[in-house]
Amino acid sequence: MRILILGGTVFLSREVARQAVARGHDVTCLARGTSGPPVTGAAFVTADRDTGISAYAGLEGDWDAVIDVARKPQQVQDALLALSGSSSHWSFVSSASVYAANDTPGADETAERLAPMAVVDGRYTDPADGEYGQAKASCEDLVRELGPANVLVTRPGLIAGPEDDSDRFGYWPARLAQERSPVLIPAMAAESMTQTIDVRDLALWLVTGAEESRTGSFNAMGPSVPFGELLALAADAAGFHGSFRSADPQWLHEQGVAYWAGNESLPLWLPEEYGGFCTRSTEAALNAGLMLRPVEQTVRDVLDDEQERGIYRERKSGLSTARETVLLAALDVA
């Protein structure tokens, strides 16, 4: 197949390109090229999608499939206007963040979505902080409205695996591989659920979706695993024999520790009202061919990747050593 990947140089889209090439497809990646080179075997077109339809001028011919991971609705609209007439299948990677509520365990693809972003003078503004879900909902609508007859919308939650540059999932295996104890965790988190899909499994789903002209909207996520069980898997992989120190979630919040991701956060920790975020139904995707490796394998592979990149490196998500030390000392006094 002749496959165009809008992206192809970072994490998920790079893994899609890698697997598509490995399966013998003729792969072209279109990106700015500032985040890294394309995978070996893929052609590369340098373009800035913020310049509009002109960004696609370097592409020629018809495409059996286009795979897009964008989060800006205007980029998606421009790509569709330029390419949908020459593509047989369009695959858009959306997000579980499009859902309006996160408190219902087992919710499936029919759950209510957020309202899309407003259009001003026929164009979309770039999403502001907090508008990620709305932006992805807008992208979904555009793909369905302007795309070819065969459209696949995939909604993952947290994606993990080697080369993850968000540092969310990898924080815990890396932290447990460090020779420091105790490890600070939120008190409520042991029973809280996590739901992570391995980037390699998601990439395979996208490539086979193109091969099979798969259509529809699917939650593509991993199994729901209690946070305590995930910590046990990470501890086993890292050979961690130290202790954990639980802190009350309200106390952590008062200390300025962030939820989920980002600087000075405790990754994968979510507010109580997000009780359904990591328990969404994946039955439809599993029935349609989604294949998932064991979470234990992802943990071990992520730890290998973290050790190669440096478990003490500066991270985008998680607590720094200094910050965790201060919090543990304050907890002893509290």
PDB file of N, CA, C and O in Angstrom, residues 235-284:
ATOM      1  N   ALA A 235       7.952  -2.570  40.440  1.00  0.00           N
ATOM      2  CA  ALA A 235       8.912  -2.917  41.487  1.00  0.00           C
ATOM      3  C   ALA A 235       9.617  -4.228  41.167  1.00  0.00           C
ATOM      4  O   ALA A 235      10.835  -4.365  41.357  1.00  0.00           O
ATOM      5  N   ASP A 236       8.866  -5.191  40.660  1.00  0.00           N
ATOM      6  CA  ASP A 236       9.454  -6.474  40.299  1.00  0.00           C
ATOM      7  C   ASP A 236      10.457  -6.306  39.159  1.00  0.00           C
ATOM      8  O   ASP A 236      11.554  -6.873  39.191  1.00  0.00           O
ATOM      9  N   ALA A 237      10.081  -5.512  38.165  1.00  0.00           N
ATOM     10  CA  ALA A 237      10.976  -5.296  37.026  1.00  0.00           C
ATOM     11  C   ALA A 237      12.251  -4.575  37.457  1.00  0.00           C
ATOM     12  O   ALA A 237      13.349  -4.872  36.964  1.00  0.00           O
ATOM     13  N   ALA A 238      12.120  -3.629  38.379  1.00  0.00           N
ATOM     14  CA  ALA A 238      13.262  -2.812  38.799  1.00  0.00           C
ATOM     15  C   ALA A 238      14.060  -3.441  39.934  1.00  0.00           C
ATOM     16  O   ALA A 238      15.122  -2.925  40.300  1.00  0.00           O
ATOM     17  N   GLY A 239      13.550  -4.540  40.499  1.00  0.00           N
ATOM     18  CA  GLY A 239      14.217  -5.138  41.645  1.00  0.00           C
ATOM     19  C   GLY A 239      14.125  -4.254  42.880  1.00  0.00           C
ATOM     20  O   GLY A 239      15.046  -4.222  43.716  1.00  0.00           O
ATOM     21  N   PHE A 240      13.022  -3.542  43.027  1.00  0.00           N
ATOM     22  CA  PHE A 240      12.833  -2.621  44.147  1.00  0.00           C
ATOM     23  C   PHE A 240      12.351  -3.383  45.378  1.00  0.00           C
ATOM     24  O   PHE A 240      11.360  -4.098  45.334  1.00  0.00           O
ATOM     25  N   HIS A 241      13.053  -3.190  46.497  1.00  0.00           N
ATOM     26  CA  HIS A 241      12.680  -3.853  47.743  1.00  0.00           C
ATOM     27  C   HIS A 241      12.482  -2.851  48.874  1.00  0.00           C
ATOM     28  O   HIS A 241      12.473  -3.224  50.053  1.00  0.00           O
ATOM     29  N   GLY A 242      12.331  -1.589  48.515  1.00  0.00           N
ATOM     30  CA  GLY A 242      12.124  -0.559  49.518  1.00  0.00           C
ATOM     31  C   GLY A 242      10.662  -0.455  49.915  1.00  0.00           C
ATOM     32  O   GLY A 242       9.867  -1.375  49.721  1.00  0.00           O
ATOM     33  N   SER A 243      10.290   0.698  50.449  1.00  0.00           N
ATOM     34  CA  SER A 243       8.931   0.906  50.948  1.00  0.00           C
ATOM     35  C   SER A 243       8.267   2.071  50.222  1.00  0.00           C
ATOM     36  O   SER A 243       8.914   2.861  49.528  1.00  0.00           O
ATOM     37  N   PHE A 244       6.948   2.143  50.391  1.00  0.00           N
ATOM     38  CA  PHE A 244       6.154   3.235  49.835  1.00  0.00           C
ATOM     39  C   PHE A 244       5.599   4.070  50.991  1.00  0.00           C
ATOM     40  O   PHE A 244       5.269   3.536  52.049  1.00  0.00           O
ATOM     41  N   ARG A 245       5.486   5.368  50.767  1.00  0.00           N
ATOM     42  CA  ARG A 245       4.910   6.255  51.766  1.00  0.00           C
ATOM     43  C   ARG A 245       3.697   6.927  51.153  1.00  0.00           C
ATOM     44  O   ARG A 245       3.816   7.670  50.172  1.00  0.00           O
ATOM     45  N   SER A 246       2.522   6.644  51.715  1.00  0.00           N
ATOM     46  CA  SER A 246       1.279   7.188  51.190  1.00  0.00           C
ATOM     47  C   SER A 246       0.989   8.558  51.781  1.00  0.00           C
ATOM     48  O   SER A 246       1.186   8.782  52.980  1.00  0.00           O
ATOM     49  N   ALA A 247       0.520   9.446  50.941  1.00  0.00           N
ATOM     50  CA  ALA A 247       0.130  10.777  51.387  1.00  0.00           C
ATOM     51  C   ALA A 247      -1.319  11.033  51.011  1.00  0.00           C
ATOM     52  O   ALA A 247      -1.779  10.625  49.945  1.00  0.00           O
ATOM     53  N   ASP A 248      -2.041  11.697  51.888  1.00  0.00           N
ATOM     54  CA  ASP A 248      -3.432  12.026  51.632  1.00  0.00           C
ATOM     55  C   ASP A 248      -3.539  12.894  50.375  1.00  0.00           C
ATOM     56  O   ASP A 248      -2.783  13.872  50.231  1.00  0.00           O
ATOM     57  N   PRO A 249      -4.441  12.569  49.471  1.00  0.00           N
ATOM     58  CA  PRO A 249      -4.560  13.343  48.227  1.00  0.00           C
ATOM     59  C   PRO A 249      -4.796  14.834  48.463  1.00  0.00           C
ATOM     60  O   PRO A 249      -4.243  15.669  47.730  1.00  0.00           O
ATOM     61  N   GLN A 250      -5.608  15.167  49.459  1.00  0.00           N
ATOM     62  CA  GLN A 250      -5.868  16.576  49.743  1.00  0.00           C
ATOM     63  C   GLN A 250      -4.588  17.281  50.187  1.00  0.00           C
ATOM     64  O   GLN A 250      -4.306  18.412  49.775  1.00  0.00           O
ATOM     65  N   TRP A 251      -3.783  16.597  50.995  1.00  0.00           N
ATOM     66  CA  TRP A 251      -2.509  17.169  51.447  1.00  0.00           C
ATOM     67  C   TRP A 251      -1.574  17.393  50.255  1.00  0.00           C
ATOM     68  O   TRP A 251      -0.942  18.442  50.144  1.00  0.00           O
ATOM     69  N   LEU A 252      -1.505  16.411  49.370  1.00  0.00           N
ATOM     70  CA  LEU A 252      -0.666  16.552  48.184  1.00  0.00           C
ATOM     71  C   LEU A 252      -1.120  17.745  47.335  1.00  0.00           C
ATOM     72  O   LEU A 252      -0.298  18.519  46.837  1.00  0.00           O
ATOM     73  N   HIS A 253      -2.419  17.864  47.186  1.00  0.00           N
ATOM     74  CA  HIS A 253      -2.963  18.978  46.407  1.00  0.00           C
ATOM     75  C   HIS A 253      -2.581  20.310  47.047  1.00  0.00           C
ATOM     76  O   HIS A 253      -2.208  21.270  46.346  1.00  0.00           O
ATOM     77  N   GLU A 254      -2.659  20.386  48.374  1.00  0.00           N
ATOM     78  CA  GLU A 254      -2.311  21.616  49.084  1.00  0.00           C
ATOM     79  C   GLU A 254      -0.827  21.938  48.940  1.00  0.00           C
ATOM     80  O   GLU A 254      -0.433  23.112  48.990  1.00  0.00           O
ATOM     81  N   GLN A 255      -0.009  20.911  48.762  1.00  0.00           N
ATOM     82  CA  GLN A 255       1.436  21.129  48.582  1.00  0.00           C
ATOM     83  C   GLN A 255       1.800  21.502  47.151  1.00  0.00           C
ATOM     84  O   GLN A 255       2.964  21.759  46.844  1.00  0.00           O
ATOM     85  N   GLY A 256       0.804  21.526  46.276  1.00  0.00           N
ATOM     86  CA  GLY A 256       1.054  21.909  44.893  1.00  0.00           C
ATOM     87  C   GLY A 256       1.485  20.776  43.989  1.00  0.00           C
ATOM     88  O   GLY A 256       1.966  21.025  42.874  1.00  0.00           O
ATOM     89  N   VAL A 257       1.313  19.528  44.440  1.00  0.00           N
ATOM     90  CA  VAL A 257       1.640  18.384  43.585  1.00  0.00           C
ATOM     91  C   VAL A 257       0.544  18.238  42.523  1.00  0.00           C
ATOM     92  O   VAL A 257      -0.645  18.224  42.852  1.00  0.00           O
ATOM     93  N   ALA A 258       0.933  18.123  41.290  1.00  0.00           N
ATOM     94  CA  ALA A 258      -0.023  18.097  40.189  1.00  0.00           C
ATOM     95  C   ALA A 258      -0.524  16.683  39.913  1.00  0.00           C
ATOM     96  O   ALA A 258       0.171  15.698  40.166  1.00  0.00           O
ATOM     97  N   TYR A 259      -1.739  16.605  39.394  1.00  0.00           N
ATOM     98  CA  TYR A 259      -2.299  15.339  38.941  1.00  0.00           C
ATOM     99  C   TYR A 259      -1.691  14.931  37.599  1.00  0.00           C
ATOM    100  O   TYR A 259      -1.243  15.771  36.824  1.00  0.00           O
ATOM    101  N   TRP A 260      -1.689  13.636  37.349  1.00  0.00           N
ATOM    102  CA  TRP A 260      -1.579  13.021  36.017  1.00  0.00           C
ATOM    103  C   TRP A 260      -0.248  13.186  35.296  1.00  0.00           C
ATOM    104  O   TRP A 260       0.383  12.228  34.912  1.00  0.00           O
ATOM    105  N   ALA A 261       0.201  14.420  35.074  1.00  0.00           N
ATOM    106  CA  ALA A 261       1.398  14.636  34.262  1.00  0.00           C
ATOM    107  C   ALA A 261       1.924  16.040  34.479  1.00  0.00           C
ATOM    108  O   ALA A 261       1.271  16.879  35.090  1.00  0.00           O
ATOM    109  N   GLY A 262       3.125  16.274  33.972  1.00  0.00           N
ATOM    110  CA  GLY A 262       3.695  17.604  34.033  1.00  0.00           C
ATOM    111  C   GLY A 262       4.721  17.752  35.136  1.00  0.00           C
ATOM    112  O   GLY A 262       5.006  16.826  35.903  1.00  0.00           O
ATOM    113  N   ASN A 263       5.266  18.942  35.219  1.00  0.00           N
ATOM    114  CA  ASN A 263       6.309  19.241  36.184  1.00  0.00           C
ATOM    115  C   ASN A 263       5.809  19.068  37.621  1.00  0.00           C
ATOM    116  O   ASN A 263       4.729  19.545  37.969  1.00  0.00           O
ATOM    117  N   GLU A 264       6.591  18.386  38.441  1.00  0.00           N
ATOM    118  CA  GLU A 264       6.302  18.165  39.858  1.00  0.00           C
ATOM    119  C   GLU A 264       4.909  17.556  40.057  1.00  0.00           C
ATOM    120  O   GLU A 264       4.090  18.033  40.839  1.00  0.00           O
ATOM    121  N   SER A 265       4.658  16.505  39.342  1.00  0.00           N
ATOM    122  CA  SER A 265       3.389  15.781  39.431  1.00  0.00           C
ATOM    123  C   SER A 265       3.628  14.372  39.960  1.00  0.00           C
ATOM    124  O   SER A 265       4.768  13.919  40.087  1.00  0.00           O
ATOM    125  N   LEU A 266       2.548  13.692  40.261  1.00  0.00           N
ATOM    126  CA  LEU A 266       2.580  12.248  40.494  1.00  0.00           C
ATOM    127  C   LEU A 266       1.817  11.621  39.331  1.00  0.00           C
ATOM    128  O   LEU A 266       0.577  11.610  39.323  1.00  0.00           O
ATOM    129  N   PRO A 267       2.527  11.133  38.326  1.00  0.00           N
ATOM    130  CA  PRO A 267       1.877  10.637  37.119  1.00  0.00           C
ATOM    131  C   PRO A 267       0.865   9.517  37.386  1.00  0.00           C
ATOM    132  O   PRO A 267       1.033   8.710  38.305  1.00  0.00           O
ATOM    133  N   LEU A 268      -0.172   9.506  36.569  1.00  0.00           N
ATOM    134  CA  LEU A 268      -1.281   8.549  36.587  1.00  0.00           C
ATOM    135  C   LEU A 268      -2.267   8.812  37.717  1.00  0.00           C
ATOM    136  O   LEU A 268      -3.315   8.167  37.780  1.00  0.00           O
ATOM    137  N   TRP A 269      -1.970   9.735  38.624  1.00  0.00           N
ATOM    138  CA  TRP A 269      -2.881  10.096  39.718  1.00  0.00           C
ATOM    139  C   TRP A 269      -3.936  11.044  39.174  1.00  0.00           C
ATOM    140  O   TRP A 269      -3.628  12.024  38.515  1.00  0.00           O
ATOM    141  N   LEU A 270      -5.206  10.736  39.442  1.00  0.00           N
ATOM    142  CA  LEU A 270      -6.317  11.535  38.939  1.00  0.00           C
ATOM    143  C   LEU A 270      -7.278  11.889  40.071  1.00  0.00           C
ATOM    144  O   LEU A 270      -7.368  11.170  41.070  1.00  0.00           O
ATOM    145  N   PRO A 271      -8.040  12.975  39.928  1.00  0.00           N
ATOM    146  CA  PRO A 271      -9.055  13.311  40.924  1.00  0.00           C
ATOM    147  C   PRO A 271     -10.124  12.224  41.006  1.00  0.00           C
ATOM    148  O   PRO A 271     -10.320  11.445  40.064  1.00  0.00           O
ATOM    149  N   GLU A 272     -10.824  12.179  42.110  1.00  0.00           N
ATOM    150  CA  GLU A 272     -11.843  11.145  42.331  1.00  0.00           C
ATOM    151  C   GLU A 272     -12.918  11.165  41.258  1.00  0.00           C
ATOM    152  O   GLU A 272     -13.469  10.120  40.901  1.00  0.00           O
ATOM    153  N   GLU A 273     -13.248  12.343  40.735  1.00  0.00           N
ATOM    154  CA  GLU A 273     -14.315  12.430  39.735  1.00  0.00           C
ATOM    155  C   GLU A 273     -13.925  11.822  38.396  1.00  0.00           C
ATOM    156  O   GLU A 273     -14.746  11.737  37.491  1.00  0.00           O
ATOM    157  N   TYR A 274     -12.675  11.369  38.266  1.00  0.00           N
ATOM    158  CA  TYR A 274     -12.218  10.693  37.058  1.00  0.00           C
ATOM    159  C   TYR A 274     -12.253   9.170  37.214  1.00  0.00           C
ATOM    160  O   TYR A 274     -11.494   8.464  36.571  1.00  0.00           O
ATOM    161  N   GLY A 275     -13.157   8.688  38.029  1.00  0.00           N
ATOM    162  CA  GLY A 275     -13.215   7.264  38.316  1.00  0.00           C
ATOM    163  C   GLY A 275     -13.497   6.377  37.114  1.00  0.00           C
ATOM    164  O   GLY A 275     -13.231   5.175  37.147  1.00  0.00           O
ATOM    165  N   GLY A 276     -14.056   6.942  36.050  1.00  0.00           N
ATOM    166  CA  GLY A 276     -14.332   6.140  34.861  1.00  0.00           C
ATOM    167  C   GLY A 276     -13.343   6.344  33.737  1.00  0.00           C
ATOM    168  O   GLY A 276     -13.423   5.667  32.700  1.00  0.00           O
ATOM    169  N   PHE A 277     -12.388   7.253  33.926  1.00  0.00           N
ATOM    170  CA  PHE A 277     -11.464   7.589  32.841  1.00  0.00           C
ATOM    171  C   PHE A 277     -10.615   6.401  32.422  1.00  0.00           C
ATOM    172  O   PHE A 277     -10.303   6.233  31.236  1.00  0.00           O
ATOM    173  N   CYS A 278     -10.223   5.577  33.372  1.00  0.00           N
ATOM    174  CA  CYS A 278      -9.343   4.440  33.081  1.00  0.00           C
ATOM    175  C   CYS A 278     -10.073   3.103  33.122  1.00  0.00           C
ATOM    176  O   CYS A 278      -9.462   2.060  33.366  1.00  0.00           O
ATOM    177  N   THR A 279     -11.364   3.145  32.906  1.00  0.00           N
ATOM    178  CA  THR A 279     -12.131   1.890  32.854  1.00  0.00           C
ATOM    179  C   THR A 279     -13.061   1.881  31.647  1.00  0.00           C
ATOM    180  O   THR A 279     -14.100   1.228  31.655  1.00  0.00           O
ATOM    181  N   ARG A 280     -12.694   2.586  30.603  1.00  0.00           N
ATOM    182  CA  ARG A 280     -13.563   2.643  29.427  1.00  0.00           C
ATOM    183  C   ARG A 280     -13.596   1.301  28.706  1.00  0.00           C
ATOM    184  O   ARG A 280     -12.620   0.561  28.694  1.00  0.00           O
ATOM    185  N   SER A 281     -14.715   1.009  28.093  1.00  0.00           N
ATOM    186  CA  SER A 281     -14.880  -0.244  27.365  1.00  0.00           C
ATOM    187  C   SER A 281     -14.048  -0.257  26.093  1.00  0.00           C
ATOM    188  O   SER A 281     -14.069   0.703  25.311  1.00  0.00           O
ATOM    189  N   THR A 282     -13.338  -1.334  25.884  1.00  0.00           N
ATOM    190  CA  THR A 282     -12.580  -1.542  24.645  1.00  0.00           C
ATOM    191  C   THR A 282     -13.101  -2.758  23.887  1.00  0.00           C
ATOM    192  O   THR A 282     -12.427  -3.268  22.993  1.00  0.00           O
ATOM    193  N   GLU A 283     -14.292  -3.189  24.233  1.00  0.00           N
ATOM    194  CA  GLU A 283     -14.851  -4.410  23.638  1.00  0.00           C
ATOM    195  C   GLU A 283     -14.940  -4.308  22.121  1.00  0.00           C
ATOM    196  O   GLU A 283     -14.603  -5.257  21.397  1.00  0.00           O
ATOM    197  N   ALA A 284     -15.364  -3.141  21.621  1.00  0.00           N
ATOM    198  CA  ALA A 284     -15.532  -3.000  20.171  1.00  0.00           C
ATOM    199  C   ALA A 284     -14.193  -3.153  19.448  1.00  0.00           C
ATOM    200  O   ALA A 284     -14.104  -3.848  18.427  1.00  0.00           O
TER     201      ALA A 284
END
